[in-house]
PDB file of C-alpha atoms in Angstrom:
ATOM      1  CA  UNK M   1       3.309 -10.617 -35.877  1.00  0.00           C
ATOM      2  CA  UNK M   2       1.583 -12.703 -33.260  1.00  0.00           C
ATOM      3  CA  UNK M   3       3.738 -12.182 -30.485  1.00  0.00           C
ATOM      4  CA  UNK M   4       3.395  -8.442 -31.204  1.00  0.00           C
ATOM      5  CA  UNK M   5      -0.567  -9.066 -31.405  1.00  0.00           C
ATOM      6  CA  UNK M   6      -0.636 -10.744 -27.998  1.00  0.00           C
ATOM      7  CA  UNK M   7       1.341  -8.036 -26.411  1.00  0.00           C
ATOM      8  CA  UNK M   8      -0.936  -5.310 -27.209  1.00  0.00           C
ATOM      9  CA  UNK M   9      -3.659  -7.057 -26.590  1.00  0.00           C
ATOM     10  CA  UNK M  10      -2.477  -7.684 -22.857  1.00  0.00           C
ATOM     11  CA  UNK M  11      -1.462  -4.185 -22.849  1.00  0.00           C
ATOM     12  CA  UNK M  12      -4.877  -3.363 -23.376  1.00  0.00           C
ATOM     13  CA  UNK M  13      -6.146  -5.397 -20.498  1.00  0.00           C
ATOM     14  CA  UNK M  14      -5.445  -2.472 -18.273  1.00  0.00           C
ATOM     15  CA  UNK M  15      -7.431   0.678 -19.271  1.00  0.00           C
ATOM     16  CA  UNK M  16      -7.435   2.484 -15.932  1.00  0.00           C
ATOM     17  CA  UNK M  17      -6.314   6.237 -16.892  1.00  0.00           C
ATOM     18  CA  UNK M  18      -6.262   9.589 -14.297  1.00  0.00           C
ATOM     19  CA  UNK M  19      -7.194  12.854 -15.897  1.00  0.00           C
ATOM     20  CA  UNK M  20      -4.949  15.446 -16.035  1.00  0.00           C
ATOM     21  CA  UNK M  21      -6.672  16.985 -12.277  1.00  0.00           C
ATOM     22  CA  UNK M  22      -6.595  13.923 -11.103  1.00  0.00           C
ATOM     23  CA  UNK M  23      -2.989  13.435 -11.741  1.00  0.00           C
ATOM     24  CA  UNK M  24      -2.176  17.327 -10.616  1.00  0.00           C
ATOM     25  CA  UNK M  25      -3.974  16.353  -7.038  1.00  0.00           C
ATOM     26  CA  UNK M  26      -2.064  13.366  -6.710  1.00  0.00           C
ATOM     27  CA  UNK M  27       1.660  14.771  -7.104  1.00  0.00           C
ATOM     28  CA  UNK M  28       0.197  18.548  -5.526  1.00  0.00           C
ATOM     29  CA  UNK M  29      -1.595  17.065  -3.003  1.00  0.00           C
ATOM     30  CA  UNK M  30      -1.750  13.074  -1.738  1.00  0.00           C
ATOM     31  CA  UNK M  31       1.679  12.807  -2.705  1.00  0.00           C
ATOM     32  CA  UNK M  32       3.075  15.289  -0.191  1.00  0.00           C
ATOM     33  CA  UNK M  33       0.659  14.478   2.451  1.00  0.00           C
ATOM     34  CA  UNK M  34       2.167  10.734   3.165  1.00  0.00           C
ATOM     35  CA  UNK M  35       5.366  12.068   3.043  1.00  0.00           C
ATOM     36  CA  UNK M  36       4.505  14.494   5.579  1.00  0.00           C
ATOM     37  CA  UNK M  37       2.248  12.562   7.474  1.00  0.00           C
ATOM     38  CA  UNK M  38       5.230   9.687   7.590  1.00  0.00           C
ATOM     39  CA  UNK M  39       7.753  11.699   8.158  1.00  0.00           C
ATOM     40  CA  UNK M  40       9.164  11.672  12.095  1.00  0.00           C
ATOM     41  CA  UNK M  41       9.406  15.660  12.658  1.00  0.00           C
ATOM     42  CA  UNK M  42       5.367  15.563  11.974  1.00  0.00           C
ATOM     43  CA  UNK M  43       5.331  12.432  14.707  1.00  0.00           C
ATOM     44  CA  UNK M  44       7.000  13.812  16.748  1.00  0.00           C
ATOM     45  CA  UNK M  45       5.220  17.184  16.823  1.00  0.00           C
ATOM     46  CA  UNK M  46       1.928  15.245  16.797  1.00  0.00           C
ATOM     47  CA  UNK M  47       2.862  13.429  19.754  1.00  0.00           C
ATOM     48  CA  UNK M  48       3.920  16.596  21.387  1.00  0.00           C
ATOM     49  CA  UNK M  49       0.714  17.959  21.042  1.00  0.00           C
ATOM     50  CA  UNK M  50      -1.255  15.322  22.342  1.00  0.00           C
ATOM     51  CA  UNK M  51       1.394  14.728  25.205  1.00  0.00           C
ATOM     52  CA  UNK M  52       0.265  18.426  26.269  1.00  0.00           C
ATOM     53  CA  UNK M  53      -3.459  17.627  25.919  1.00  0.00           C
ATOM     54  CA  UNK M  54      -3.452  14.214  28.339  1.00  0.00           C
ATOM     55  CA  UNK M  55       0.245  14.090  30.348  1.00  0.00           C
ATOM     56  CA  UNK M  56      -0.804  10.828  31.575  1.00  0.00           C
ATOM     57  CA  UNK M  57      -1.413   9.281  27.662  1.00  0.00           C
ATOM     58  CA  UNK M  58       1.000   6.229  26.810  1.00  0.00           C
ATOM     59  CA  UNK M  59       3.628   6.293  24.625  1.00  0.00           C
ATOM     60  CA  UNK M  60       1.834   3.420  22.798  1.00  0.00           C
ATOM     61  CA  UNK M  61      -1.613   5.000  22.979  1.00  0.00           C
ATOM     62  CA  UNK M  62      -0.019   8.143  20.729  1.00  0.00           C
ATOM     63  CA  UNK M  63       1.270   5.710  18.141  1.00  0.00           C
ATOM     64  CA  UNK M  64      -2.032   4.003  17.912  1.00  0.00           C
ATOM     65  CA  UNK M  65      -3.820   7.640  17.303  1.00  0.00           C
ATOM     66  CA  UNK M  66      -0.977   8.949  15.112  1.00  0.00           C
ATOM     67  CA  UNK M  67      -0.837   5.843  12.950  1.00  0.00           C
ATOM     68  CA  UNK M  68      -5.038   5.715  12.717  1.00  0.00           C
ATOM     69  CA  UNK M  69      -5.217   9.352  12.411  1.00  0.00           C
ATOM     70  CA  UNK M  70      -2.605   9.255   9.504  1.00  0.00           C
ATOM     71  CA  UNK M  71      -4.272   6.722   7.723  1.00  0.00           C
ATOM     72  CA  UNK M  72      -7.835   8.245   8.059  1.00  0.00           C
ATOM     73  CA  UNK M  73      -6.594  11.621   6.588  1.00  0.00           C
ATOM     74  CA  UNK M  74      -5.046   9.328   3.544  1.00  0.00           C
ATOM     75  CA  UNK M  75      -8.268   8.217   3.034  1.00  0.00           C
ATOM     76  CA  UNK M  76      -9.848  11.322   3.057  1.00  0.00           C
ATOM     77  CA  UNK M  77      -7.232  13.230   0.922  1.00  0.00           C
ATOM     78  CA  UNK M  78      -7.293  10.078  -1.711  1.00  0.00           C
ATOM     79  CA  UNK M  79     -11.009   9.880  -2.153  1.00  0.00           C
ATOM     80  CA  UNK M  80     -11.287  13.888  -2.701  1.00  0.00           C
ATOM     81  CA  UNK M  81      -8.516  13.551  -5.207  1.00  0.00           C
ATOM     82  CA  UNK M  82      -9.805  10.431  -6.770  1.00  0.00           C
ATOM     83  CA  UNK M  83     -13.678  10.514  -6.516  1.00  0.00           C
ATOM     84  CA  UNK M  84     -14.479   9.841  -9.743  1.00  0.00           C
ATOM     85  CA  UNK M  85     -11.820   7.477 -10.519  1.00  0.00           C
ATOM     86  CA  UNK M  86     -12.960   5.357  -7.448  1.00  0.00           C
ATOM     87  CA  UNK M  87     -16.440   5.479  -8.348  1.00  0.00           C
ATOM     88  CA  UNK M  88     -16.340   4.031 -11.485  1.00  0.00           C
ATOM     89  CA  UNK M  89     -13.728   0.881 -10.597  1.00  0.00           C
ATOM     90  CA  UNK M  90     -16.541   0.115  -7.509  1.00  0.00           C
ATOM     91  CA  UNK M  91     -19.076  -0.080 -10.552  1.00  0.00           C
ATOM     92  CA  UNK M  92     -16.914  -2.124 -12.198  1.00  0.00           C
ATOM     93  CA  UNK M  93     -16.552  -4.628  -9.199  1.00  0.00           C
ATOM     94  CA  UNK M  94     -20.317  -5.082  -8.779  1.00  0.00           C
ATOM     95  CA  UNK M  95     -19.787  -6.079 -12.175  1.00  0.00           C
ATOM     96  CA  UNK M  96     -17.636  -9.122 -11.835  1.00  0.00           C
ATOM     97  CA  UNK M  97     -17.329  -9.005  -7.879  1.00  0.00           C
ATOM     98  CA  UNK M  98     -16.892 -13.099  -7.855  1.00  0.00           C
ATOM     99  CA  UNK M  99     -13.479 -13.003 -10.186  1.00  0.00           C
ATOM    100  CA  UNK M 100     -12.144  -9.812  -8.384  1.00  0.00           C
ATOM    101  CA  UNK M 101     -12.370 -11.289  -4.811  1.00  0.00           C
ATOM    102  CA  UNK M 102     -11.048 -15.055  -6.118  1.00  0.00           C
ATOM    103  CA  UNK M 103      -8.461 -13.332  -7.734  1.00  0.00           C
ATOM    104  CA  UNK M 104      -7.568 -10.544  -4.659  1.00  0.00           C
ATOM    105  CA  UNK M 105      -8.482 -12.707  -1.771  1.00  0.00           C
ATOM    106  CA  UNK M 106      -6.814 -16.171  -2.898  1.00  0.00           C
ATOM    107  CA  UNK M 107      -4.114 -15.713  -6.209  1.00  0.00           C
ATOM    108  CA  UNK M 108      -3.149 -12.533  -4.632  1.00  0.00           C
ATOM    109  CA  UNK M 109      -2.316 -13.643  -1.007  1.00  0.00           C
ATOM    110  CA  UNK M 110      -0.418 -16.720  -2.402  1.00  0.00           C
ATOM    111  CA  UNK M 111       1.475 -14.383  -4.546  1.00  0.00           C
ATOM    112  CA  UNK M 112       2.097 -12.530  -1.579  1.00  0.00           C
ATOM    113  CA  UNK M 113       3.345 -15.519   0.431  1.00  0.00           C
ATOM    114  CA  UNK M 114       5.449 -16.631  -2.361  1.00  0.00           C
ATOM    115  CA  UNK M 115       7.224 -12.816  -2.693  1.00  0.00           C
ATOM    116  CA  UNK M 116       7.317 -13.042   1.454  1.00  0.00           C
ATOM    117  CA  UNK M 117       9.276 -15.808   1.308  1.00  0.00           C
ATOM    118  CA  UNK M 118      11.950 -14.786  -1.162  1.00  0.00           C
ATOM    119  CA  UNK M 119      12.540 -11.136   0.366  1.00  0.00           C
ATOM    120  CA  UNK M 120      12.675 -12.859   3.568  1.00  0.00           C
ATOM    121  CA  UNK M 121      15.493 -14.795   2.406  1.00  0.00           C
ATOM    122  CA  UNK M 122      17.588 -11.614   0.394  1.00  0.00           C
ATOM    123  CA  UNK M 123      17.247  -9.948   3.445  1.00  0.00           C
ATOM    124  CA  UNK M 124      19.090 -12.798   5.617  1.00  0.00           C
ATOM    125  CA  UNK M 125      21.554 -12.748   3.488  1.00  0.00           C
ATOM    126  CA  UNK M 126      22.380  -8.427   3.922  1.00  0.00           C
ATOM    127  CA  UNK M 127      21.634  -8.198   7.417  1.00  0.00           C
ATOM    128  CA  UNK M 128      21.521  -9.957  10.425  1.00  0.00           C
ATOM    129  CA  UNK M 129      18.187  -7.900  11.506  1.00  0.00           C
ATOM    130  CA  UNK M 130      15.331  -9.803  10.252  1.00  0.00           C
ATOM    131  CA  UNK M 131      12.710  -7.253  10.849  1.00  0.00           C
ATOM    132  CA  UNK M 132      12.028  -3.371   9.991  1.00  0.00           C
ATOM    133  CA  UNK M 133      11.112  -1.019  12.923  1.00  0.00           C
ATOM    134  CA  UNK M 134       7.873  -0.619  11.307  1.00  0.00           C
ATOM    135  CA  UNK M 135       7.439  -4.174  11.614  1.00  0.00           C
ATOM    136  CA  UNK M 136       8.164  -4.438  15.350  1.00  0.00           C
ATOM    137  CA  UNK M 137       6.088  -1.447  15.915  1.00  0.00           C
ATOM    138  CA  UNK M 138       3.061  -3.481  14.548  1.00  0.00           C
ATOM    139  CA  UNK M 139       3.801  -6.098  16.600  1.00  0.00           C
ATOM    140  CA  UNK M 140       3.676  -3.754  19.638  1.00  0.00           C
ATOM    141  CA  UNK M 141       0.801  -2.110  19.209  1.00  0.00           C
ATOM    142  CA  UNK M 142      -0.897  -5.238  17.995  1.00  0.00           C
ATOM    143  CA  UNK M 143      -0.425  -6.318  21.229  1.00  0.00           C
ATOM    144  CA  UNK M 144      -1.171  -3.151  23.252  1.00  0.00           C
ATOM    145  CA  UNK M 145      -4.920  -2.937  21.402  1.00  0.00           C
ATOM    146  CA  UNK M 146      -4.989  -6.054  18.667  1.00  0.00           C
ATOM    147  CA  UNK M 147      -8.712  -4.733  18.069  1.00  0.00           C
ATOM    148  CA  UNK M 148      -7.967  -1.447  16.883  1.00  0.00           C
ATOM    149  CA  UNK M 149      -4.925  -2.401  14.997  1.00  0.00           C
ATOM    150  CA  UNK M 150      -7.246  -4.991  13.335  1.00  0.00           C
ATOM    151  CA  UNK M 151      -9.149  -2.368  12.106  1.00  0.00           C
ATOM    152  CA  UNK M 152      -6.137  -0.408  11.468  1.00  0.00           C
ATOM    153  CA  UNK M 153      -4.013  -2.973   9.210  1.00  0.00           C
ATOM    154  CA  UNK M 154      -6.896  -4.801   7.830  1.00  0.00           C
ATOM    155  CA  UNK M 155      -9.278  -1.881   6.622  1.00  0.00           C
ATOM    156  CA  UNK M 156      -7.636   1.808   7.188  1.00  0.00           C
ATOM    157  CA  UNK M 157      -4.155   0.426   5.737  1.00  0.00           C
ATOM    158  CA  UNK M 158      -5.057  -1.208   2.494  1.00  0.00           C
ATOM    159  CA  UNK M 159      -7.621   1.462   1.686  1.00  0.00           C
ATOM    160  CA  UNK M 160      -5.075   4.322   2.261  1.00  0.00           C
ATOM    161  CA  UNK M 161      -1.937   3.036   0.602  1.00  0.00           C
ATOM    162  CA  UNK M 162      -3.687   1.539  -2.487  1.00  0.00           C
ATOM    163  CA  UNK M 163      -5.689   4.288  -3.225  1.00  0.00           C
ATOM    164  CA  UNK M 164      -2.412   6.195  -3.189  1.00  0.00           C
ATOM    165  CA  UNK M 165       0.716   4.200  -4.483  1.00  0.00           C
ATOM    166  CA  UNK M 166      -1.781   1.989  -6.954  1.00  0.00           C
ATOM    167  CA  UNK M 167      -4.457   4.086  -7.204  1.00  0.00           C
ATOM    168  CA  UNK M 168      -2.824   7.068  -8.285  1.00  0.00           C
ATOM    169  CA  UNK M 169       1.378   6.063  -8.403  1.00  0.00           C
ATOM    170  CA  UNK M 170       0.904   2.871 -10.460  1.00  0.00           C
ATOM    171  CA  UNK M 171      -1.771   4.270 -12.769  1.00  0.00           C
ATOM    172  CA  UNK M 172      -0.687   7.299 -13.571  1.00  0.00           C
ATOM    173  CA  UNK M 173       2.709   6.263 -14.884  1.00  0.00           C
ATOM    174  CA  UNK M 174       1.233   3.082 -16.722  1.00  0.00           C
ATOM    175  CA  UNK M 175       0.189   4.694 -19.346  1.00  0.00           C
ATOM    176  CA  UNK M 176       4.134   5.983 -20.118  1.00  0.00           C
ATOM    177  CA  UNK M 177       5.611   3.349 -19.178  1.00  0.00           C
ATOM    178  CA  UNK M 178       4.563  -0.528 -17.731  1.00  0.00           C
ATOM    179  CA  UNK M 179       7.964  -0.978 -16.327  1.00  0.00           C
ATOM    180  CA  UNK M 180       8.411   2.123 -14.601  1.00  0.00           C
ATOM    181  CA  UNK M 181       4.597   2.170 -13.567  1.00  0.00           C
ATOM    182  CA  UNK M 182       6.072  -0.746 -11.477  1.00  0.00           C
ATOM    183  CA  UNK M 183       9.267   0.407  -9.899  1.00  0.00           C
ATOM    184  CA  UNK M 184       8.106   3.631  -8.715  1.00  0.00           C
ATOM    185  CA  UNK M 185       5.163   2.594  -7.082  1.00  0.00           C
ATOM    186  CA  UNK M 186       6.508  -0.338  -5.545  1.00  0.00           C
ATOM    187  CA  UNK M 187       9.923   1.747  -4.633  1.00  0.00           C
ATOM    188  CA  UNK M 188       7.158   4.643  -2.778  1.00  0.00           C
ATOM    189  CA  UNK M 189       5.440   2.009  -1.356  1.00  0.00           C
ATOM    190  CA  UNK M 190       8.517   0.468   0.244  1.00  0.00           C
ATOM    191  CA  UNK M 191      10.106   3.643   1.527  1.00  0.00           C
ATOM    192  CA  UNK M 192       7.204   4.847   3.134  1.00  0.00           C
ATOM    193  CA  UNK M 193       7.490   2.140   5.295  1.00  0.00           C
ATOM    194  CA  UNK M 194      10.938   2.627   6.308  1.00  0.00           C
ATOM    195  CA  UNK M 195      10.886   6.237   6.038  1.00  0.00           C
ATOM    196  CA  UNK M 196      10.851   7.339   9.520  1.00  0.00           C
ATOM    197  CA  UNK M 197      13.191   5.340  10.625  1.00  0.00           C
ATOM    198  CA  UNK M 198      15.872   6.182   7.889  1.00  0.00           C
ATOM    199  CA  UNK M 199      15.007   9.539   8.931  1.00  0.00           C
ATOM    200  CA  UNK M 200      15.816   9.111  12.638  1.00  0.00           C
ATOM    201  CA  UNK M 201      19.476   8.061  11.460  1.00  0.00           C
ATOM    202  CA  UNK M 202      18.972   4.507  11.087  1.00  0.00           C
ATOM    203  CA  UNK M 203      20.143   4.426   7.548  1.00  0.00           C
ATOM    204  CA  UNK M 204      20.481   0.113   7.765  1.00  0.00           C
ATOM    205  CA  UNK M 205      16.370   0.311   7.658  1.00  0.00           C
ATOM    206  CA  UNK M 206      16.824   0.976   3.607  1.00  0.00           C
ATOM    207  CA  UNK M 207      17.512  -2.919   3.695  1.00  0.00           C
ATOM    208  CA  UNK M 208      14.351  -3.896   4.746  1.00  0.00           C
ATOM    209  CA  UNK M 209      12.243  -2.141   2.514  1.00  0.00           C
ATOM    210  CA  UNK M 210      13.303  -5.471   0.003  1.00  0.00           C
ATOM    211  CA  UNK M 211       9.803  -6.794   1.495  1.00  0.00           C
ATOM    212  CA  UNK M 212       7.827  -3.791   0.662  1.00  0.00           C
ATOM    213  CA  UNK M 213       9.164  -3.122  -2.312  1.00  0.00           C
ATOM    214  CA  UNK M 214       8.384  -7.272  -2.969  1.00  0.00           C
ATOM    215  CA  UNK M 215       4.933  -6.698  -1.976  1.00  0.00           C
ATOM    216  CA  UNK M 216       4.034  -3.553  -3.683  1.00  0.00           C
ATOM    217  CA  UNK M 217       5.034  -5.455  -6.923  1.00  0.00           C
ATOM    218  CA  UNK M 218       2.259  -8.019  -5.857  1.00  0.00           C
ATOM    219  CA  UNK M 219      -0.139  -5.708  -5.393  1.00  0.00           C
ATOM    220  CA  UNK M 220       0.619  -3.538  -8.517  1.00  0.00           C
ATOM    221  CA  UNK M 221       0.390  -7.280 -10.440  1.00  0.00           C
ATOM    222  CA  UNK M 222      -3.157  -7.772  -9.067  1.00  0.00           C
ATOM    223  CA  UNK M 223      -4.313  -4.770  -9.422  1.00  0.00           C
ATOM    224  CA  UNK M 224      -3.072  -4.322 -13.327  1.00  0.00           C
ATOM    225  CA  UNK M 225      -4.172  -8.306 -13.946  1.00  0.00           C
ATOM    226  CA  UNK M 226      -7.658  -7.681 -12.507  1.00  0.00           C
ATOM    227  CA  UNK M 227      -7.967  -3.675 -14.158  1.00  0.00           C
ATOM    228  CA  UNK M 228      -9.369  -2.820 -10.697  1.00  0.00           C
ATOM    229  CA  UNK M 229      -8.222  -1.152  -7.224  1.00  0.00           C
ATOM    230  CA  UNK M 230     -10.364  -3.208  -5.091  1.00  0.00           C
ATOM    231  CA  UNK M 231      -8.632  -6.431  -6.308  1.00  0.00           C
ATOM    232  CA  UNK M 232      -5.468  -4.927  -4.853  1.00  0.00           C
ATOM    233  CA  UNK M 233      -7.157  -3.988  -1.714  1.00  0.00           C
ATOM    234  CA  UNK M 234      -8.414  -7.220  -1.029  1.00  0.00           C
ATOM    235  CA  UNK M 235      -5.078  -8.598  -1.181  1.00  0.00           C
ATOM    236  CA  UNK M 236      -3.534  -5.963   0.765  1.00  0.00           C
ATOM    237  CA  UNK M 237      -6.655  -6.332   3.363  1.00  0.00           C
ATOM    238  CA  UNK M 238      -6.134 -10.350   3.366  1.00  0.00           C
ATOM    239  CA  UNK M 239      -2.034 -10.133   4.024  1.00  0.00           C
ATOM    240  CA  UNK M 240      -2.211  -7.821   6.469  1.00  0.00           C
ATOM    241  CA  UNK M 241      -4.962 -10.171   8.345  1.00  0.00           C
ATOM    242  CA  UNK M 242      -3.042 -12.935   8.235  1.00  0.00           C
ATOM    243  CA  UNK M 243      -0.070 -11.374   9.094  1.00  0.00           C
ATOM    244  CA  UNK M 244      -2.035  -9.845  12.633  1.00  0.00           C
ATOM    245  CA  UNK M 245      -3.975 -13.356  13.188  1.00  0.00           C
ATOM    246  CA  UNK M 246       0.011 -15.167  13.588  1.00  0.00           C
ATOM    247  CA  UNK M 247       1.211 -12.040  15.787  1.00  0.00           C
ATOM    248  CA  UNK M 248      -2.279 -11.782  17.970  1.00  0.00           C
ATOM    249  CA  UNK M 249      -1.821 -16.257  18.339  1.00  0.00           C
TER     250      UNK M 249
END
């Protein structure tokens, strides 16, 4: 009886819940639009278009609009679909501001370094590749415009992919099922990443979503632990900075 007692109570730790709009939007709507928006026909058309606007635009200029443009209109789309939602976990963090930011900013980043390390490793051992093509892309553009992919990684990023595969993935199937709450947004969150490439042919890429799928579970932990988004953010926001600060030196 009182191991039953303390799981419900930790069950009801997390009382985040969408509304039935809210959870129409997300699969209708924000769902659909990262998949598009990630997808390599849309890059490729996007580029095209811009190409015809500016011939003498870089190749790494256009990924540096497509990937900020892509994860502005997340933000957008995410907000309109989750207004309310949003609103009332930012209320919440004013509440308790101090726990949320020890909890996102320095348990969540070690968590993060901790998962880093062990995907790292499963990865070694099922391919000799050590990094995605998302990953080197990064590291190109952080080093074609490391201010703007500052901004990019540290702020756009985080606010974008939370909002969506936390936000709305992660909290919309906790309240069916904890478990699968966990898989599916982490899985999203990790194919995403390698979607485009995966797309383009390169079907080896599945392999390294094992650190994406490693990391959305980390972020999915913080944000369920903490029963707010912006906990989740700030560990996102606080990877993704260190991560850019050992590229950029």
């Amino acid at each position: 009886m009182e191991r039953i007692h303390i799981v419900k109570e930790y069950r009801n730790t997390f009382t985040r819940r969408l509304t039935g709009d809210q959870g129409a939007l997300g699969f209708l709507v924000m769902m659909p639009a990262s998949l598009i928006c990630n997808s390599v026909i849309v890059s490729a058309l996007i580029k095209s278009v811009l190409l015809i606007g500016n011939m003498s635009i870089s190749y790494s200029r256009l990924n540096l609009m497509l990937n900020v443009m892509t994860d502005l209109l997340m933000i957008l789309i995410s907000v309109f679909c989750l207004k309310d939602f949003i609103v009332r976990q930012i209320n919440d963090f004013m509440k308790r501001k101090k726990k949320i930011i020890i909890n996102g900013v320095v348990i969540g980043y070690l968590l993060c370094f901790v998962m880093s390390m062990i995907t790292a490793l499963l990865v070694r051992m099922l391919t000799a590749k050590s990094t995605s093509a998302n990953q080197e892309a990064v590291v190109s553009l952080a080093k074609y415009n490391p201010v703007i992919m500052l901004l990019m990684t540290v702020v756009f990023a985080p606010l974008a992919e939370e909002l969506l595969f936390r936000g709305f993935l992660f909290t919309f199937f906790r309240k069916y099922n904890r478990i699968l709450a966990y898989v599916i947004s982490a899985f999203m969150f990790g194919f995403v990443h390698v979607m485009s490439a995966v797309m383009g042919g390169n079907l080896s890429e599945f392999i390294q979503m094992i650190p994406y799928v490693g990391m959305g579970l980390v972020f999915a932990y913080i944000y369920e632990s903490n029963d707010n988004i912006v906990a989740s953010i700030l560990t996102h926001a606080t990877s993704n900075f260190i991560a850019m600060l050992l590229i950029l030196f």
